[in-house]
Every structure is written in structure tokens, then in C-alpha cells.
GROMACS .gro file of C-alpha atoms in nm:
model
  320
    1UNK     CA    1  11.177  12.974   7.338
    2UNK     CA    2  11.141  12.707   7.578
    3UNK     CA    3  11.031  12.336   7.388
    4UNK     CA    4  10.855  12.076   7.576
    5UNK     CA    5  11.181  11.831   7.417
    6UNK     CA    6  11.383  12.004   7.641
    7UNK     CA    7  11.138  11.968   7.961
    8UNK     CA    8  11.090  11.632   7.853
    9UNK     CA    9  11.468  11.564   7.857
   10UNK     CA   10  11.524  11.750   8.175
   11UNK     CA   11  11.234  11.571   8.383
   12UNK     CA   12  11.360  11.225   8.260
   13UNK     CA   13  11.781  11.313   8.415
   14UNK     CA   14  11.573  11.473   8.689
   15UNK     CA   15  11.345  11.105   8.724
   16UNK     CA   16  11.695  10.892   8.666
   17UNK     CA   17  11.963  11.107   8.779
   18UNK     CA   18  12.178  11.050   8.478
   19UNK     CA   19  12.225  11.197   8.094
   20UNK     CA   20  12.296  10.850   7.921
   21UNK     CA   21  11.973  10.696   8.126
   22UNK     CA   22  11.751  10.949   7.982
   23UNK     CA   23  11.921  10.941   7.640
   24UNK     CA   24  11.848  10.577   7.599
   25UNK     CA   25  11.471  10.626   7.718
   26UNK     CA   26  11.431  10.896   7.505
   27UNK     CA   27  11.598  10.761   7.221
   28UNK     CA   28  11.831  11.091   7.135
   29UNK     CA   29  12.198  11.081   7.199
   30UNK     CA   30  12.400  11.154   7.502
   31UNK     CA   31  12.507  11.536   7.350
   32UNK     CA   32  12.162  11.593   7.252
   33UNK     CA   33  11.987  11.568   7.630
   34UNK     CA   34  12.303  11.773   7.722
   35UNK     CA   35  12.223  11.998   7.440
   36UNK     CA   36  11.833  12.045   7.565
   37UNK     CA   37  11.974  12.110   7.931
   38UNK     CA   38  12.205  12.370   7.859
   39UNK     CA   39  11.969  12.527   7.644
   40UNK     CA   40  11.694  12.546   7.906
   41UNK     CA   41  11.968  12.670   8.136
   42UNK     CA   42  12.056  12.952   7.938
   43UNK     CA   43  11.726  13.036   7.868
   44UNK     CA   44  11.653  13.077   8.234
   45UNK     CA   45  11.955  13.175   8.353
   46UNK     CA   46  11.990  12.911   8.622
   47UNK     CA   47  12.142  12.585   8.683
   48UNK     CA   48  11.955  12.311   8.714
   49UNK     CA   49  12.143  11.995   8.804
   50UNK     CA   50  12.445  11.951   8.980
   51UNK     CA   51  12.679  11.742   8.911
   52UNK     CA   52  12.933  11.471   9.029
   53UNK     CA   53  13.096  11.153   8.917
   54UNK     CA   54  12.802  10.933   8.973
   55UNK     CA   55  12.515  11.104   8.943
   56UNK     CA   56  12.322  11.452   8.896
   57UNK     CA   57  12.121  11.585   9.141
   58UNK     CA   58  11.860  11.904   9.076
   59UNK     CA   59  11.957  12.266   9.202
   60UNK     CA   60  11.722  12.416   9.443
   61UNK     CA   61  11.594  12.606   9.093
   62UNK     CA   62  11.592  12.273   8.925
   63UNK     CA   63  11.327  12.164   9.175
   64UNK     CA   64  11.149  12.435   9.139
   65UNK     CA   65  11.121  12.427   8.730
   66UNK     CA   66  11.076  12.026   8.798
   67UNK     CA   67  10.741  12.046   8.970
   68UNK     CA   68  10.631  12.278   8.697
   69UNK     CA   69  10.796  12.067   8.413
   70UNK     CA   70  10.639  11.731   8.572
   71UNK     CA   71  10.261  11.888   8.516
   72UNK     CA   72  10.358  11.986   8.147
   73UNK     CA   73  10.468  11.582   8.103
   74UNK     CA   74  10.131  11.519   8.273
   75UNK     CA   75   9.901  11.714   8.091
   76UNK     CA   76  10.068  11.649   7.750
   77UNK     CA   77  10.057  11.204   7.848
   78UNK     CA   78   9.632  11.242   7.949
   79UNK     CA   79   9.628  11.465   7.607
   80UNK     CA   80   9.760  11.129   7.406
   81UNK     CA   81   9.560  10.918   7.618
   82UNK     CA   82   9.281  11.088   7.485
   83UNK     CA   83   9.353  11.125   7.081
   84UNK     CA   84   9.571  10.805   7.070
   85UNK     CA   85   9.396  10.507   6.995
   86UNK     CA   86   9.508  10.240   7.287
   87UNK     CA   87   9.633  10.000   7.105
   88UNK     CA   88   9.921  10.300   7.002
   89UNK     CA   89   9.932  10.469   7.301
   90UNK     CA   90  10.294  10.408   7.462
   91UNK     CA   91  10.231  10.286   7.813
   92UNK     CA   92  10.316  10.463   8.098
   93UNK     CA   93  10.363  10.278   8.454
   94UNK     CA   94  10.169  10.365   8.713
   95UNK     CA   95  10.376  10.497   9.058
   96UNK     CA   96  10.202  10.414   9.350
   97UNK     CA   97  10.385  10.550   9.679
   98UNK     CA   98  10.270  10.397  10.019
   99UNK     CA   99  10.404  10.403  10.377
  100UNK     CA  100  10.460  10.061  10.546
  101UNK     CA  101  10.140   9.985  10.725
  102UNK     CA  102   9.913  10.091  10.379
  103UNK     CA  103  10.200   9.895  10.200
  104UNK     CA  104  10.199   9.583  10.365
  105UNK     CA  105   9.886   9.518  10.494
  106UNK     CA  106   9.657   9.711  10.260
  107UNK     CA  107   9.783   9.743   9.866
  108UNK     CA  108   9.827   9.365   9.821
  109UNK     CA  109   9.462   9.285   9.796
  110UNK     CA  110   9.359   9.616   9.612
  111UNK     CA  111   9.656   9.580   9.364
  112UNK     CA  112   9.556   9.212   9.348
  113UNK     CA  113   9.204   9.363   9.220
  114UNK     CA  114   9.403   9.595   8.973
  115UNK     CA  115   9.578   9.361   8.825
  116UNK     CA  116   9.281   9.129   8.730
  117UNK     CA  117   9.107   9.371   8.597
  118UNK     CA  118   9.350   9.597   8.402
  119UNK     CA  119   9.624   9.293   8.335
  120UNK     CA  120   9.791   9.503   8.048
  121UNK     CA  121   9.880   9.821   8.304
  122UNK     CA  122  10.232   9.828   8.460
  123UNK     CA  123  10.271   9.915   8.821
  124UNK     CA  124  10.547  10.036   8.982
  125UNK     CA  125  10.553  10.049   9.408
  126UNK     CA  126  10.754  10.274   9.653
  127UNK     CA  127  10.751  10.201   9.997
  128UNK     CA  128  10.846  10.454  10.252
  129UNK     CA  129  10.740  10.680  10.502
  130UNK     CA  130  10.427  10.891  10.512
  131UNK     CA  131  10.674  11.262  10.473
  132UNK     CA  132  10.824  11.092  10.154
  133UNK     CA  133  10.496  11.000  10.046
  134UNK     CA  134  10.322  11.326  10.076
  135UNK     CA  135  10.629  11.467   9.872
  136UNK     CA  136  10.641  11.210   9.647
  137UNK     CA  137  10.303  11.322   9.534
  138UNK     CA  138  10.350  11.681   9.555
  139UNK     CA  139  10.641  11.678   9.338
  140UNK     CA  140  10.451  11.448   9.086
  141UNK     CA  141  10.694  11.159   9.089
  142UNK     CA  142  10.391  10.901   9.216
  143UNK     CA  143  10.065  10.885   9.052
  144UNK     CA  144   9.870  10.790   9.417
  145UNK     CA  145  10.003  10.742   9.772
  146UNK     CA  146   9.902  10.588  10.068
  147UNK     CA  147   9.959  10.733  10.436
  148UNK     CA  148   9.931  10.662  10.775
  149UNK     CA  149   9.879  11.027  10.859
  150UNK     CA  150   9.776  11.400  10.686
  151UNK     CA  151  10.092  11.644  10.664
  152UNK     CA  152  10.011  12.020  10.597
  153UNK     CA  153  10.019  12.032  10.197
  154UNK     CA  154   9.773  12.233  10.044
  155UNK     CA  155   9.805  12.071   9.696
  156UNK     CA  156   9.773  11.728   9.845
  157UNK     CA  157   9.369  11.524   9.855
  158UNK     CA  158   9.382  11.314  10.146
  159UNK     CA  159   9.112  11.041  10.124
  160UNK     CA  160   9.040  10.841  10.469
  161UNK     CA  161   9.034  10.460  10.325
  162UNK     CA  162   9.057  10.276  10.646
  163UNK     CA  163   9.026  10.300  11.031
  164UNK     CA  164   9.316  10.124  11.258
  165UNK     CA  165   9.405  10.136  11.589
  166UNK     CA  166   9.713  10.234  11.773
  167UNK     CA  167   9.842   9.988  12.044
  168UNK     CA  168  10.083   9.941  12.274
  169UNK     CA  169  10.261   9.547  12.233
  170UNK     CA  170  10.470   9.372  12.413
  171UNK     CA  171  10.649   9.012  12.474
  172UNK     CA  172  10.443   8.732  12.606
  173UNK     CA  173  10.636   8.697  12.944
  174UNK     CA  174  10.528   8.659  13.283
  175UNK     CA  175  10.623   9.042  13.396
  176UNK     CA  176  10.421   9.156  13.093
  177UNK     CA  177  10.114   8.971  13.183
  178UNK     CA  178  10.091   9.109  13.535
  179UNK     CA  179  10.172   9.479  13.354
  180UNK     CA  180   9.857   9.407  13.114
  181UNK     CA  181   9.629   9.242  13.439
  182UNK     CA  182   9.695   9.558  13.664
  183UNK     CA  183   9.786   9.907  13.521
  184UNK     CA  184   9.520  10.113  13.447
  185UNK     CA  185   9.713  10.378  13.235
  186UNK     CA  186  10.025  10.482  13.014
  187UNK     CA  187  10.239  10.613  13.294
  188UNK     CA  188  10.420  10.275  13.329
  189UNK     CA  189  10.580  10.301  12.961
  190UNK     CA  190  10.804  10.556  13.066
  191UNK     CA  191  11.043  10.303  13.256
  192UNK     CA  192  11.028  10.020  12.980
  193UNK     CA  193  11.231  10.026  12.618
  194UNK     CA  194  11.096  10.126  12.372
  195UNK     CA  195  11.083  10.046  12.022
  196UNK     CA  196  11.037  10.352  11.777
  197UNK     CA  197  10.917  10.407  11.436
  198UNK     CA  198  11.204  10.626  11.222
  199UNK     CA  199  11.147  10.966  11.188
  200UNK     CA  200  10.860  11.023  10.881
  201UNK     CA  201  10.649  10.733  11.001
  202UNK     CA  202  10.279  10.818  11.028
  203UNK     CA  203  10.267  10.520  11.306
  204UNK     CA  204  10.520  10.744  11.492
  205UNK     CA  205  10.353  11.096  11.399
  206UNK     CA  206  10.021  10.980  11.582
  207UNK     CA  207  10.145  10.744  11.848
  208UNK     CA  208  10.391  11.089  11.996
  209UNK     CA  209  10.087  11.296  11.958
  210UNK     CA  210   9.883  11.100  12.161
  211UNK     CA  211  10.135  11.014  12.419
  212UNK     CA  212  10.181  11.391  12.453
  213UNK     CA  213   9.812  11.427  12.531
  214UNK     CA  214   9.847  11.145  12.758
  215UNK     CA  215  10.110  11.369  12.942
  216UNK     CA  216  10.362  11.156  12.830
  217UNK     CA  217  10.647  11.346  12.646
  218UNK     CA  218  10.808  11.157  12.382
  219UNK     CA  219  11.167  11.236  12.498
  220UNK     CA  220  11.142  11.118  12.808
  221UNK     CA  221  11.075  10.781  12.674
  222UNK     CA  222  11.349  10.512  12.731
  223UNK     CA  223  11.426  10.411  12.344
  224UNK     CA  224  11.635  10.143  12.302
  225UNK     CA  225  11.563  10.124  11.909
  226UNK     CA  226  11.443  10.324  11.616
  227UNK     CA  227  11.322  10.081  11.350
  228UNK     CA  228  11.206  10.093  10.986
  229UNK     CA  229  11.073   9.799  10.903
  230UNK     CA  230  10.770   9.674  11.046
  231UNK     CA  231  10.805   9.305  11.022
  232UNK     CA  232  11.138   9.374  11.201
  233UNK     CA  233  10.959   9.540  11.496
  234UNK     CA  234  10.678   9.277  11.547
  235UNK     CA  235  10.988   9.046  11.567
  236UNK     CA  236  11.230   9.233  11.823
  237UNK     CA  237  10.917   9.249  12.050
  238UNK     CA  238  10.847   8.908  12.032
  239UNK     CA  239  11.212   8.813  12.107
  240UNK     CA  240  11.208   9.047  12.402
  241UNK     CA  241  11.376   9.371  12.268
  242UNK     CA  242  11.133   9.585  12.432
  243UNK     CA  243  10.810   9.726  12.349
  244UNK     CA  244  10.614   9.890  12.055
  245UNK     CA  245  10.329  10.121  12.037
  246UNK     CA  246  10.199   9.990  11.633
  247UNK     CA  247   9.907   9.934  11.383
  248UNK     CA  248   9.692   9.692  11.509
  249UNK     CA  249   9.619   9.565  11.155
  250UNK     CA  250  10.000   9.507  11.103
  251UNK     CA  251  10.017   9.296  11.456
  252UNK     CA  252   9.632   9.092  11.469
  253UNK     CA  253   9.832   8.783  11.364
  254UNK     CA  254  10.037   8.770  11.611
  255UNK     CA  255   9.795   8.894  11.891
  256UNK     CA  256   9.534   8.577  11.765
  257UNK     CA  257   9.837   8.352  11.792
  258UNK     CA  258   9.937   8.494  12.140
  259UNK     CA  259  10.327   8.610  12.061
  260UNK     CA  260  10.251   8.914  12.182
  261UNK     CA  261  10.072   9.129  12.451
  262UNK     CA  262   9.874   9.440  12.359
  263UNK     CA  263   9.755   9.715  12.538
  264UNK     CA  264   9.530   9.974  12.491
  265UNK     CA  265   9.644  10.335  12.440
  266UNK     CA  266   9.328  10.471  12.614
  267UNK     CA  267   8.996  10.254  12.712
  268UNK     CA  268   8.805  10.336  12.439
  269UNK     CA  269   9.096  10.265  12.194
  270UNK     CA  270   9.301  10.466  11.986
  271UNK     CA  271   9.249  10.515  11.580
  272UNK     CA  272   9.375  10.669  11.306
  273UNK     CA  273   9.272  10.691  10.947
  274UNK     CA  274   9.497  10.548  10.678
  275UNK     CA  275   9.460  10.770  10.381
  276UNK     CA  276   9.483  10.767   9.986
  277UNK     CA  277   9.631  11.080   9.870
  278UNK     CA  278   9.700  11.244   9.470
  279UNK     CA  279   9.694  11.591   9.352
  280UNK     CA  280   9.444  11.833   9.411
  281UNK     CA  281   9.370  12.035   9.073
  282UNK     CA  282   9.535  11.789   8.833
  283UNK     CA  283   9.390  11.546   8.601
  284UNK     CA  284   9.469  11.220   8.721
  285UNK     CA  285   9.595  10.955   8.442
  286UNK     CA  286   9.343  10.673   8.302
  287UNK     CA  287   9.527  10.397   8.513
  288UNK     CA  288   9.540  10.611   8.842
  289UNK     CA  289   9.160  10.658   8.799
  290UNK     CA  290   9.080  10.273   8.763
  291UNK     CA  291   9.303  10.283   9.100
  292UNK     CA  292   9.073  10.508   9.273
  293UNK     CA  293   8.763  10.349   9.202
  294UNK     CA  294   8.871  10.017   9.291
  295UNK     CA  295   8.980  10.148   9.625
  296UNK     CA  296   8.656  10.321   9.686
  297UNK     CA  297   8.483   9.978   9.553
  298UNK     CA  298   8.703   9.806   9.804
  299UNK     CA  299   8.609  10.032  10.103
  300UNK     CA  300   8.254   9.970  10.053
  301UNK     CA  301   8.277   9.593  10.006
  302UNK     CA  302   8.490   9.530  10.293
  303UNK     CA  303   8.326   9.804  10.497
  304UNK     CA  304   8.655   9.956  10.673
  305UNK     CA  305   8.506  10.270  10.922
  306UNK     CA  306   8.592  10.486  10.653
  307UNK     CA  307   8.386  10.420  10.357
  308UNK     CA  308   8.473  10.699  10.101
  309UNK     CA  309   8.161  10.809   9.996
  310UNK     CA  310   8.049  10.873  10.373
  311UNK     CA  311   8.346  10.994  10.505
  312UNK     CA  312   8.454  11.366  10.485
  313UNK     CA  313   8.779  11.413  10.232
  314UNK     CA  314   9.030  11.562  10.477
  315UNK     CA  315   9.208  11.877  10.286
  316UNK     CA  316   9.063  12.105  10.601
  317UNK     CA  317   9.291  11.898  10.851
  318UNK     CA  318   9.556  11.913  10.613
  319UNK     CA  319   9.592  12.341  10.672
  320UNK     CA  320   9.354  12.418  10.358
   0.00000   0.00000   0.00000
């Protein structure tokens, strides 16, 4: 019968991607963890990790059992949280995934809030794109996310924490200014380069489908560069590299300081909603739920267009 040993073992070589990594976390020996994963294998009558001289990685059935597995870890971690007295209670980190505008621009002064008030929690941050975000949390290897946009998950809460604006930036030059003084529309972006957000980005998702809408389609854009890093971008346009369409939040420094032009996707603007996102339908830990109340305490007190307890949860847009 199956133990929760060996779905603890196999979640922690699934978390670190090695046997002697989750022996020493787990305290057993090396032939023991390889003892509880051949043992669940057998039992099920798959394989779950394969194997090479580096690393493991999980089967397409390992992924399948670790979703599963993950909950089991979940559930049985709140159920020790909640007959354990604290001062026992082994402490687990708390895995917050965020894309790079949320990350950057948003978590330091929320996490700065954390920390003050729950000193003794540990944290531990992922940065990366909104698609690895939504997965991270679907798979249940981060505790809360933060996106720049809602992909179709129907096991994923998407919670509108703030409202940015798309625009269009470019270099402070003399062409640029007379480009910003007389177009009217989008149409001239087609001929300039353009700087793109890598594939995943939430930035990206939102700025193609509105260009789309604008009639603009995003292949026939001339894209010089397809850039991660956001800091990097605001930096290539400055230095003349071409242009961007970004978060105003991630770029108000340098449009107060002049470095850079901007230009307005539509004239009425263009926003988006950056969103908090966990599971829907599991119990969240202790330290993820001190997390969401200080970010709903922080959307009221700085009053960002999307306080929480006004604004619609968004699980309808997300294909619920």
C-alpha cells in the first residue's frame, strides 16, 4: 500500500532533481529514497523519473502522480500547523512566484511589510514569466504568484491587485519627438524596431492583443530584439536600440527624468490588471495567508484601481 514516506521522498527528488539532495533533507540514506521510489513504481506500474548523469527529471506519469502527491505534502504540513505547537513546528519557506513587472516593481514593498511583521518566516522568490507562474502554482511548487495577465487554468484564483498601463517608449531624440508631436495613431510602429518581451511575458500577452485590435498584426512588426529582462529593455531604448511597448509603472522613472518618450497605445490609455494568483480549492498555508491579507491591506492603503474587496475575482475570464 502506498505510504505518504514514499510520496514524501518522491516529491522532494521531484522538488530537487536528485536522490542524495532529498536524502540529506529527509534525513534517510541514499538506498532508502531509492528504495521508496521503486516501491511506488512498482506499486503503480509506471516510471516516474528519468534519469541521466546529472539529474532526474519526472516522466509524463511522474507529473501526473506529482500534482497529486504535492496536495498530500500540503494537506499533511497545514495538519501540523494546526496540532503542533509553533515553537515545534519545523518551518517551511514560503514560495512566492512573480513575473517581472509584479517582481520588480510591486513585491519589494509588500514583502518589506511581510517581513516586519512575520520576521521569523522564510521566503523564497522566483522570478519569471506569467506561463511559468500560472504553472508554478498549478503544480503546487509556489505557495502565491504574481502575473501580469490571466491564462486559462481552471484551478488557478486570479486576484486583480493593481491597475497599469501599457505604453509605447522610445529614445529621447529629435526624430522621436516630432513622431510623439504629430501621429495620431499606432500605424507608424510598423516601420520602427522593435523591442519584444520573450515569449510567456504577460507585458507581451496584452501588448499583441491589443495591437491586433489596433489592426496591427504582431508579425508584421520589425523586431530587432526579444528581451527578458526589464531593466535591460528600459536601457536598450534609452541607448537607441529601438522601441518598447512596456508597464508604465516599470518606466515612470525614467519618463519623470525625460530618458525616454512615451506614447499612448490608444487616447484614453491602455491598462491591464496585475494579478495575485494561488489555488482554488486548497487550504492555503499559515504564512501564505498572512501574505494575502497584507496584499489586500496594501491595495486599500495605497488605493491601486483594483482594490480587492471591490474588484470582481477573475476565475470567469480565466475559462471557468
Amino acid at each position: 500500500m502506498m505510504k505518504l514516506k514514499q510520496l514524501e521522498a518522491f516529491v522532494t527528488v521531484a522538488d530537487y532533481r536528485s536522490f542524495s539532495k532529498a536524502a540529506k533533507l529527509l534525513y534517510l540514506t541514499q538506498p532508502t529514497v531509492s528504495a521508496h521510489i521503486s516501491g511506488l513504481e512498482k506499486e503503480l506500474n509506471s516510471r516516474l523519473f528519468a534519469r541521466n548523469t546529472k539529474e532526474v527529471h519526472l516522466t509524463e506519469q511522474g507529473g501526473q502522480l506529482y500534482i497529486y502527491a504535492r496536495q498530500m505534502m500540503n494537506l499533511q504540513e497545514r495538519i501540523m500547523e494546526l496540532f503542533t505547537p509553533d515553537g515545534r513546528r519545523q518551518a517551511q519557506p514560503l514560495t512566492v512566484a512573480a513575473s517581472t513587472v509584479p517582481a520588480g516593481y510591486l513585491l519589494p514593498d509588500i514583502l518589506g511589510t511581510f517581513r516586519k511583521q512575520y520576521p521569523q518566516e522564510e521566503l523564497k522568490i522566483w522570478e519569471t514569466d506569467s506561463a511559468k507562474v500560472v504553472h508554478a502554482i498549478e503544480e503546487l511548487r509556489a505557495d502565491v504568484g504574481f502575473t501580469g495577465t490571466i491564462l486559462p487554468c481552471k484551478s488557478i484564483r486570479y486576484v486583480p491587485v493593481y491597475e497599469d498601463e501599457l505604453v509605447v517608449i522610445m529614445p529621447n531624440t529629435d526624430r522621436y519627438r516630432r513622431i510623439a508631436g504629430q501621429e495620431q495613431d499606432l500605424r507608424w510602429i510598423a516601420d520602427e524596431p522593435m523591442i519584444m518581451r520573450e515569449e510567456g511575458s504577460g507585458t507581451r500577452k496584452e501588448a499583441e492583443k491589443y495591437l491586433q485590435q489596433a489592426g496591427l498584426a504582431p508579425e508584421s512588426l520589425h523586431v530587432t530584439a526579444q528581451i527578458e529582462n526589464t531593466e535591460t529593455i528600459r536601457r536598450s531604448v534609452r541607448s537607441g536600440l529601438g522601441i518598447t511597448i512596456i508597464s508604465r509603472l516599470a518606466v515612470k522613472e525614467d519618463m519623470d527624468a525625460g530618458a525616454v518618450l512615451s506614447f499612448p497605445l490608444c487616447p484614453d490609455g491602455v491598462t491591464r490588471n496585475l494579478y495575485m494568483v494561488y489555488q482554488n480549492g486548497c487550504s492555503l498555508s499559515r504564512p501564505a495567508q498572512h501574505l494575502v491579507r497584507i496584499v489586500r491591506e496594501w491595495c486599500m492603503e495605497h488605493g491601486t484601481g483594483c482594490t480587492m474587496g471591490k474588484t470582481r475575482e477573475s476565475n470567469e475570464t480565466a475559462g471557468q
